């Protein structure tokens, strides 16, 4: 089942991917990778921060750029075979598709974990589908943000660490894999290092009576993590001439204005924004995560050790985000809340199996989440924010997004009818004979769904080629759904004898 879940959601996400960058952050990471690959140096003229000798560089961690390497290499390989294509454009397109594959893998990993915990196929499918269709995972699969890859790596690390603990630390491969996945997560987003102390403290407490095995286990987990830390320190040294720089935190926090109540009031306000605030709260933009909250008590009763590990690992991370980091902007809901979604959805597997009389309610909550994501996926939020900001020039984007009347959910719902109408017009409009000027392309792109099949209708690319790729993805999607259904039928409990 996990393999077919992966292919199903990867195909869905590839079909609805934007195929372009959405933020200047993505461009910075890309330019840092391009400079390193071409010149072996970490500096480039467009860098946001000043490094050694006044040279410019990106403030993002090394892993955030290295993660883009597969798409970068594929794009350049295609460009070398088809020289009439702009290599930089193709590379960005391929990089933008990476998160569709990673997000499909995240959905499959939740299924693997739930299956490992003993849940039947239909319960596993329900939890995985709720995550993949009813949360922010789908809209973010369109983007080149670092959250999907970092979250996938972190979730895999927790899964492997829990498995290793359940098997009494007897399998070094699981421990080393957990450390490698944790190292990958930290390399992409340094903030996720906050998870490591709590997770390792849980491991120490649980196996405190096995000191010999515990020492070896900690060493296996720490080895790749130490490598990631060493790489981060080297990257800082190469950029800034010293190893302790945290520019992406220091410079951002320098712009934070605390309210009259000081940091405690700021923290409480952030917690409200991360959770239930209609303008950006997780439970508005990913309603299916409510299923995990409903199932949390039963889940904790059935798996107390796992519940303890997740509390030790994720509790400090939540505290850091709301108490020391703050809010995200220019995104679908709170972008930093993304990392908690797969962990919140894991307990949803308990609902379908243990409370079958309420399945209609669970489907209703999941369906609400799906409806919210269907509103989001066709939109490019940069365009929505820019138009909203132009209509209210006296307010910042942060002020507008904090107001539910101007939040992304409202903006997306208001724009949806025009976007769907634009999709029909785009199909009926002949393709241009040559590339459109940037401003003309940008204007026309605002009137069609923000998905690469529609956006490519605005380019000279032959429509037969677009139709072929879409048809192949749809065929694989249909085949994967059929295999999923077959897996659920095979796993169904036998009917009672008459």
PDB file of C-alpha atoms in Angstrom, residues 73-254:
ATOM      1  CA  UNK A  73      21.133  18.763 -12.690  1.00  0.00           C
ATOM      2  CA  UNK A  74      18.099  17.439 -14.563  1.00  0.00           C
ATOM      3  CA  UNK A  75      17.321  20.922 -15.851  1.00  0.00           C
ATOM      4  CA  UNK A  76      20.854  21.418 -17.109  1.00  0.00           C
ATOM      5  CA  UNK A  77      20.867  17.960 -18.700  1.00  0.00           C
ATOM      6  CA  UNK A  78      17.653  18.771 -20.573  1.00  0.00           C
ATOM      7  CA  UNK A  79      19.094  22.136 -21.571  1.00  0.00           C
ATOM      8  CA  UNK A  80      22.163  20.468 -23.047  1.00  0.00           C
ATOM      9  CA  UNK A  81      19.999  18.151 -25.175  1.00  0.00           C
ATOM     10  CA  UNK A  82      17.509  20.849 -26.180  1.00  0.00           C
ATOM     11  CA  UNK A  83      19.670  23.964 -26.544  1.00  0.00           C
ATOM     12  CA  UNK A  84      16.778  26.167 -27.715  1.00  0.00           C
ATOM     13  CA  UNK A  85      15.301  25.969 -24.170  1.00  0.00           C
ATOM     14  CA  UNK A  86      16.481  28.452 -21.575  1.00  0.00           C
ATOM     15  CA  UNK A  87      18.510  26.342 -19.129  1.00  0.00           C
ATOM     16  CA  UNK A  88      17.812  28.525 -16.104  1.00  0.00           C
ATOM     17  CA  UNK A  89      14.049  28.319 -16.731  1.00  0.00           C
ATOM     18  CA  UNK A  90      14.111  24.527 -17.147  1.00  0.00           C
ATOM     19  CA  UNK A  91      16.241  24.083 -14.018  1.00  0.00           C
ATOM     20  CA  UNK A  92      13.846  26.140 -11.930  1.00  0.00           C
ATOM     21  CA  UNK A  93      10.914  24.202 -13.378  1.00  0.00           C
ATOM     22  CA  UNK A  94      12.488  20.866 -12.393  1.00  0.00           C
ATOM     23  CA  UNK A  95      13.404  22.126  -8.924  1.00  0.00           C
ATOM     24  CA  UNK A  96       9.841  23.330  -8.397  1.00  0.00           C
ATOM     25  CA  UNK A  97       8.547  19.815  -9.137  1.00  0.00           C
ATOM     26  CA  UNK A  98      10.741  18.185  -6.483  1.00  0.00           C
ATOM     27  CA  UNK A  99       8.381  18.926  -3.613  1.00  0.00           C
ATOM     28  CA  UNK A 100       5.565  17.103  -5.406  1.00  0.00           C
ATOM     29  CA  UNK A 101       7.608  13.906  -5.158  1.00  0.00           C
ATOM     30  CA  UNK A 102       8.773  14.640  -1.606  1.00  0.00           C
ATOM     31  CA  UNK A 103       5.208  15.357  -0.467  1.00  0.00           C
ATOM     32  CA  UNK A 104       4.030  12.069  -1.963  1.00  0.00           C
ATOM     33  CA  UNK A 105       6.791  10.358   0.013  1.00  0.00           C
ATOM     34  CA  UNK A 106       5.638  12.125   3.213  1.00  0.00           C
ATOM     35  CA  UNK A 107       2.089  10.802   2.771  1.00  0.00           C
ATOM     36  CA  UNK A 108       3.472   7.293   2.174  1.00  0.00           C
ATOM     37  CA  UNK A 109       5.681   7.538   5.279  1.00  0.00           C
ATOM     38  CA  UNK A 110       2.669   8.305   7.459  1.00  0.00           C
ATOM     39  CA  UNK A 111       1.066   5.156   6.068  1.00  0.00           C
ATOM     40  CA  UNK A 112       4.217   3.120   6.774  1.00  0.00           C
ATOM     41  CA  UNK A 113       4.310   4.365  10.366  1.00  0.00           C
ATOM     42  CA  UNK A 114       0.593   3.769  10.967  1.00  0.00           C
ATOM     43  CA  UNK A 115       0.855   0.286   9.462  1.00  0.00           C
ATOM     44  CA  UNK A 116       3.821  -0.455  11.702  1.00  0.00           C
ATOM     45  CA  UNK A 117       1.686   0.509  14.693  1.00  0.00           C
ATOM     46  CA  UNK A 118      -0.819  -2.191  13.733  1.00  0.00           C
ATOM     47  CA  UNK A 119      -3.646  -0.260  12.100  1.00  0.00           C
ATOM     48  CA  UNK A 120      -5.646  -1.941   9.342  1.00  0.00           C
ATOM     49  CA  UNK A 121      -5.394  -0.815   5.735  1.00  0.00           C
ATOM     50  CA  UNK A 122      -8.559   1.303   5.665  1.00  0.00           C
ATOM     51  CA  UNK A 123      -7.553   3.186   8.805  1.00  0.00           C
ATOM     52  CA  UNK A 124      -4.093   3.803   7.379  1.00  0.00           C
ATOM     53  CA  UNK A 125      -5.562   4.973   4.085  1.00  0.00           C
ATOM     54  CA  UNK A 126      -7.905   7.343   5.915  1.00  0.00           C
ATOM     55  CA  UNK A 127      -5.097   8.983   7.901  1.00  0.00           C
ATOM     56  CA  UNK A 128      -2.804   9.259   4.862  1.00  0.00           C
ATOM     57  CA  UNK A 129      -5.554  10.648   2.614  1.00  0.00           C
ATOM     58  CA  UNK A 130      -6.551  13.163   5.286  1.00  0.00           C
ATOM     59  CA  UNK A 131      -2.960  14.394   5.369  1.00  0.00           C
ATOM     60  CA  UNK A 132      -2.478  14.443   1.606  1.00  0.00           C
ATOM     61  CA  UNK A 133      -5.821  16.004   0.659  1.00  0.00           C
ATOM     62  CA  UNK A 134      -7.040  17.903   3.703  1.00  0.00           C
ATOM     63  CA  UNK A 135      -3.978  19.785   4.918  1.00  0.00           C
ATOM     64  CA  UNK A 136      -1.397  22.320   3.746  1.00  0.00           C
ATOM     65  CA  UNK A 137       0.706  19.455   2.352  1.00  0.00           C
ATOM     66  CA  UNK A 138      -1.070  19.759  -1.013  1.00  0.00           C
ATOM     67  CA  UNK A 139      -0.654  23.522  -1.612  1.00  0.00           C
ATOM     68  CA  UNK A 140       2.969  23.418  -0.441  1.00  0.00           C
ATOM     69  CA  UNK A 141       3.699  20.517  -2.797  1.00  0.00           C
ATOM     70  CA  UNK A 142       3.370  23.136  -5.566  1.00  0.00           C
ATOM     71  CA  UNK A 143       6.246  25.204  -4.246  1.00  0.00           C
ATOM     72  CA  UNK A 144      10.016  25.083  -3.782  1.00  0.00           C
ATOM     73  CA  UNK A 145       9.805  25.939  -0.068  1.00  0.00           C
ATOM     74  CA  UNK A 146      12.099  23.909   2.188  1.00  0.00           C
ATOM     75  CA  UNK A 147       9.363  22.781   4.621  1.00  0.00           C
ATOM     76  CA  UNK A 148       8.209  19.641   2.737  1.00  0.00           C
ATOM     77  CA  UNK A 149      11.700  18.126   2.438  1.00  0.00           C
ATOM     78  CA  UNK A 150      12.737  19.055   5.974  1.00  0.00           C
ATOM     79  CA  UNK A 151       9.492  17.698   7.424  1.00  0.00           C
ATOM     80  CA  UNK A 152       9.734  14.463   5.443  1.00  0.00           C
ATOM     81  CA  UNK A 153      13.270  13.911   6.729  1.00  0.00           C
ATOM     82  CA  UNK A 154      12.260  14.736  10.319  1.00  0.00           C
ATOM     83  CA  UNK A 155       9.254  12.404  10.208  1.00  0.00           C
ATOM     84  CA  UNK A 156      11.445   9.610   8.827  1.00  0.00           C
ATOM     85  CA  UNK A 157      13.956  10.227  11.639  1.00  0.00           C
ATOM     86  CA  UNK A 158      11.262   9.888  14.291  1.00  0.00           C
ATOM     87  CA  UNK A 159       9.901   6.733  12.667  1.00  0.00           C
ATOM     88  CA  UNK A 160      13.321   5.079  12.523  1.00  0.00           C
ATOM     89  CA  UNK A 161      14.218   6.144  16.049  1.00  0.00           C
ATOM     90  CA  UNK A 162      10.983   4.713  17.403  1.00  0.00           C
ATOM     91  CA  UNK A 163      11.496   1.455  15.503  1.00  0.00           C
ATOM     92  CA  UNK A 164      15.042   1.193  16.824  1.00  0.00           C
ATOM     93  CA  UNK A 165      13.786   1.704  20.360  1.00  0.00           C
ATOM     94  CA  UNK A 166      11.015  -0.878  19.940  1.00  0.00           C
ATOM     95  CA  UNK A 167      13.643  -3.380  18.802  1.00  0.00           C
ATOM     96  CA  UNK A 168      15.767  -2.629  21.886  1.00  0.00           C
ATOM     97  CA  UNK A 169      18.488  -0.784  19.954  1.00  0.00           C
ATOM     98  CA  UNK A 170      19.582  -4.045  18.350  1.00  0.00           C
ATOM     99  CA  UNK A 171      19.641  -2.798  14.759  1.00  0.00           C
ATOM    100  CA  UNK A 172      22.437  -0.285  14.057  1.00  0.00           C
ATOM    101  CA  UNK A 173      21.043   0.478  10.607  1.00  0.00           C
ATOM    102  CA  UNK A 174      17.873   1.946  12.073  1.00  0.00           C
ATOM    103  CA  UNK A 175      19.832   4.163  14.450  1.00  0.00           C
ATOM    104  CA  UNK A 176      22.236   5.332  11.794  1.00  0.00           C
ATOM    105  CA  UNK A 177      19.282   5.977   9.448  1.00  0.00           C
ATOM    106  CA  UNK A 178      17.519   8.003  12.128  1.00  0.00           C
ATOM    107  CA  UNK A 179      20.647  10.117  12.611  1.00  0.00           C
ATOM    108  CA  UNK A 180      21.056  10.589   8.857  1.00  0.00           C
ATOM    109  CA  UNK A 181      17.450  11.689   8.419  1.00  0.00           C
ATOM    110  CA  UNK A 182      17.721  14.056  11.373  1.00  0.00           C
ATOM    111  CA  UNK A 183      20.944  15.434   9.902  1.00  0.00           C
ATOM    112  CA  UNK A 184      19.198  16.012   6.557  1.00  0.00           C
ATOM    113  CA  UNK A 185      16.326  17.837   8.271  1.00  0.00           C
ATOM    114  CA  UNK A 186      18.712  20.074  10.228  1.00  0.00           C
ATOM    115  CA  UNK A 187      20.804  20.758   7.116  1.00  0.00           C
ATOM    116  CA  UNK A 188      17.731  22.050   5.291  1.00  0.00           C
ATOM    117  CA  UNK A 189      16.233  23.959   8.225  1.00  0.00           C
ATOM    118  CA  UNK A 190      18.602  24.656  11.120  1.00  0.00           C
ATOM    119  CA  UNK A 191      15.700  25.336  13.478  1.00  0.00           C
ATOM    120  CA  UNK A 192      14.889  21.615  13.491  1.00  0.00           C
ATOM    121  CA  UNK A 193      18.010  21.022  15.589  1.00  0.00           C
ATOM    122  CA  UNK A 194      15.721  21.956  18.491  1.00  0.00           C
ATOM    123  CA  UNK A 195      14.107  18.516  18.086  1.00  0.00           C
ATOM    124  CA  UNK A 196      17.296  16.501  18.716  1.00  0.00           C
ATOM    125  CA  UNK A 197      17.834  17.066  22.475  1.00  0.00           C
ATOM    126  CA  UNK A 198      14.283  16.082  23.374  1.00  0.00           C
ATOM    127  CA  UNK A 199      14.245  13.017  21.122  1.00  0.00           C
ATOM    128  CA  UNK A 200      17.586  11.794  22.459  1.00  0.00           C
ATOM    129  CA  UNK A 201      16.557  12.523  26.043  1.00  0.00           C
ATOM    130  CA  UNK A 202      13.512  10.300  25.489  1.00  0.00           C
ATOM    131  CA  UNK A 203      15.780   7.560  24.138  1.00  0.00           C
ATOM    132  CA  UNK A 204      18.085   7.835  27.152  1.00  0.00           C
ATOM    133  CA  UNK A 205      15.202   7.677  29.613  1.00  0.00           C
ATOM    134  CA  UNK A 206      13.529   4.728  27.929  1.00  0.00           C
ATOM    135  CA  UNK A 207      16.726   2.656  27.774  1.00  0.00           C
ATOM    136  CA  UNK A 208      18.353   3.897  30.958  1.00  0.00           C
ATOM    137  CA  UNK A 209      18.714   0.308  32.163  1.00  0.00           C
ATOM    138  CA  UNK A 210      20.795  -0.713  29.143  1.00  0.00           C
ATOM    139  CA  UNK A 211      23.880   1.538  29.344  1.00  0.00           C
ATOM    140  CA  UNK A 212      26.074  -0.459  26.951  1.00  0.00           C
ATOM    141  CA  UNK A 213      23.518  -0.533  24.160  1.00  0.00           C
ATOM    142  CA  UNK A 214      22.456   3.028  24.866  1.00  0.00           C
ATOM    143  CA  UNK A 215      25.946   4.463  24.494  1.00  0.00           C
ATOM    144  CA  UNK A 216      26.431   2.774  21.131  1.00  0.00           C
ATOM    145  CA  UNK A 217      22.970   3.871  19.994  1.00  0.00           C
ATOM    146  CA  UNK A 218      23.604   7.493  20.877  1.00  0.00           C
ATOM    147  CA  UNK A 219      26.883   7.388  18.990  1.00  0.00           C
ATOM    148  CA  UNK A 220      25.216   5.999  15.862  1.00  0.00           C
ATOM    149  CA  UNK A 221      22.521   8.672  15.905  1.00  0.00           C
ATOM    150  CA  UNK A 222      24.960  11.454  16.710  1.00  0.00           C
ATOM    151  CA  UNK A 223      27.516  10.555  14.024  1.00  0.00           C
ATOM    152  CA  UNK A 224      25.642  11.870  10.960  1.00  0.00           C
ATOM    153  CA  UNK A 225      24.159  14.679  13.018  1.00  0.00           C
ATOM    154  CA  UNK A 226      27.679  15.796  13.960  1.00  0.00           C
ATOM    155  CA  UNK A 227      28.565  15.745  10.268  1.00  0.00           C
ATOM    156  CA  UNK A 228      25.641  18.068   9.505  1.00  0.00           C
ATOM    157  CA  UNK A 229      26.691  20.442  12.291  1.00  0.00           C
ATOM    158  CA  UNK A 230      30.288  20.421  11.009  1.00  0.00           C
ATOM    159  CA  UNK A 231      29.091  21.227   7.485  1.00  0.00           C
ATOM    160  CA  UNK A 232      26.969  24.109   8.826  1.00  0.00           C
ATOM    161  CA  UNK A 233      29.929  25.512  10.764  1.00  0.00           C
ATOM    162  CA  UNK A 234      32.181  25.223   7.718  1.00  0.00           C
ATOM    163  CA  UNK A 235      29.583  27.002   5.586  1.00  0.00           C
ATOM    164  CA  UNK A 236      29.438  29.851   8.079  1.00  0.00           C
ATOM    165  CA  UNK A 237      33.230  30.039   8.108  1.00  0.00           C
ATOM    166  CA  UNK A 238      33.378  30.169   4.309  1.00  0.00           C
ATOM    167  CA  UNK A 239      30.729  32.906   4.150  1.00  0.00           C
ATOM    168  CA  UNK A 240      31.410  35.074   7.190  1.00  0.00           C
ATOM    169  CA  UNK A 241      34.870  34.159   8.378  1.00  0.00           C
ATOM    170  CA  UNK A 242      33.591  32.720  11.677  1.00  0.00           C
ATOM    171  CA  UNK A 243      31.462  29.727  12.599  1.00  0.00           C
ATOM    172  CA  UNK A 244      28.811  31.135  14.925  1.00  0.00           C
ATOM    173  CA  UNK A 245      26.827  33.355  12.546  1.00  0.00           C
ATOM    174  CA  UNK A 246      23.048  32.873  12.527  1.00  0.00           C
ATOM    175  CA  UNK A 247      22.204  35.642  10.088  1.00  0.00           C
ATOM    176  CA  UNK A 248      18.848  34.204   9.009  1.00  0.00           C
ATOM    177  CA  UNK A 249      17.700  34.309  12.639  1.00  0.00           C
ATOM    178  CA  UNK A 250      19.456  37.443  13.879  1.00  0.00           C
ATOM    179  CA  UNK A 251      18.428  39.702  11.002  1.00  0.00           C
ATOM    180  CA  UNK A 252      14.822  38.533  10.997  1.00  0.00           C
ATOM    181  CA  UNK A 253      14.477  38.897  14.765  1.00  0.00           C
ATOM    182  CA  UNK A 254      15.933  42.378  14.544  1.00  0.00           C
TER     183      UNK A 254
END
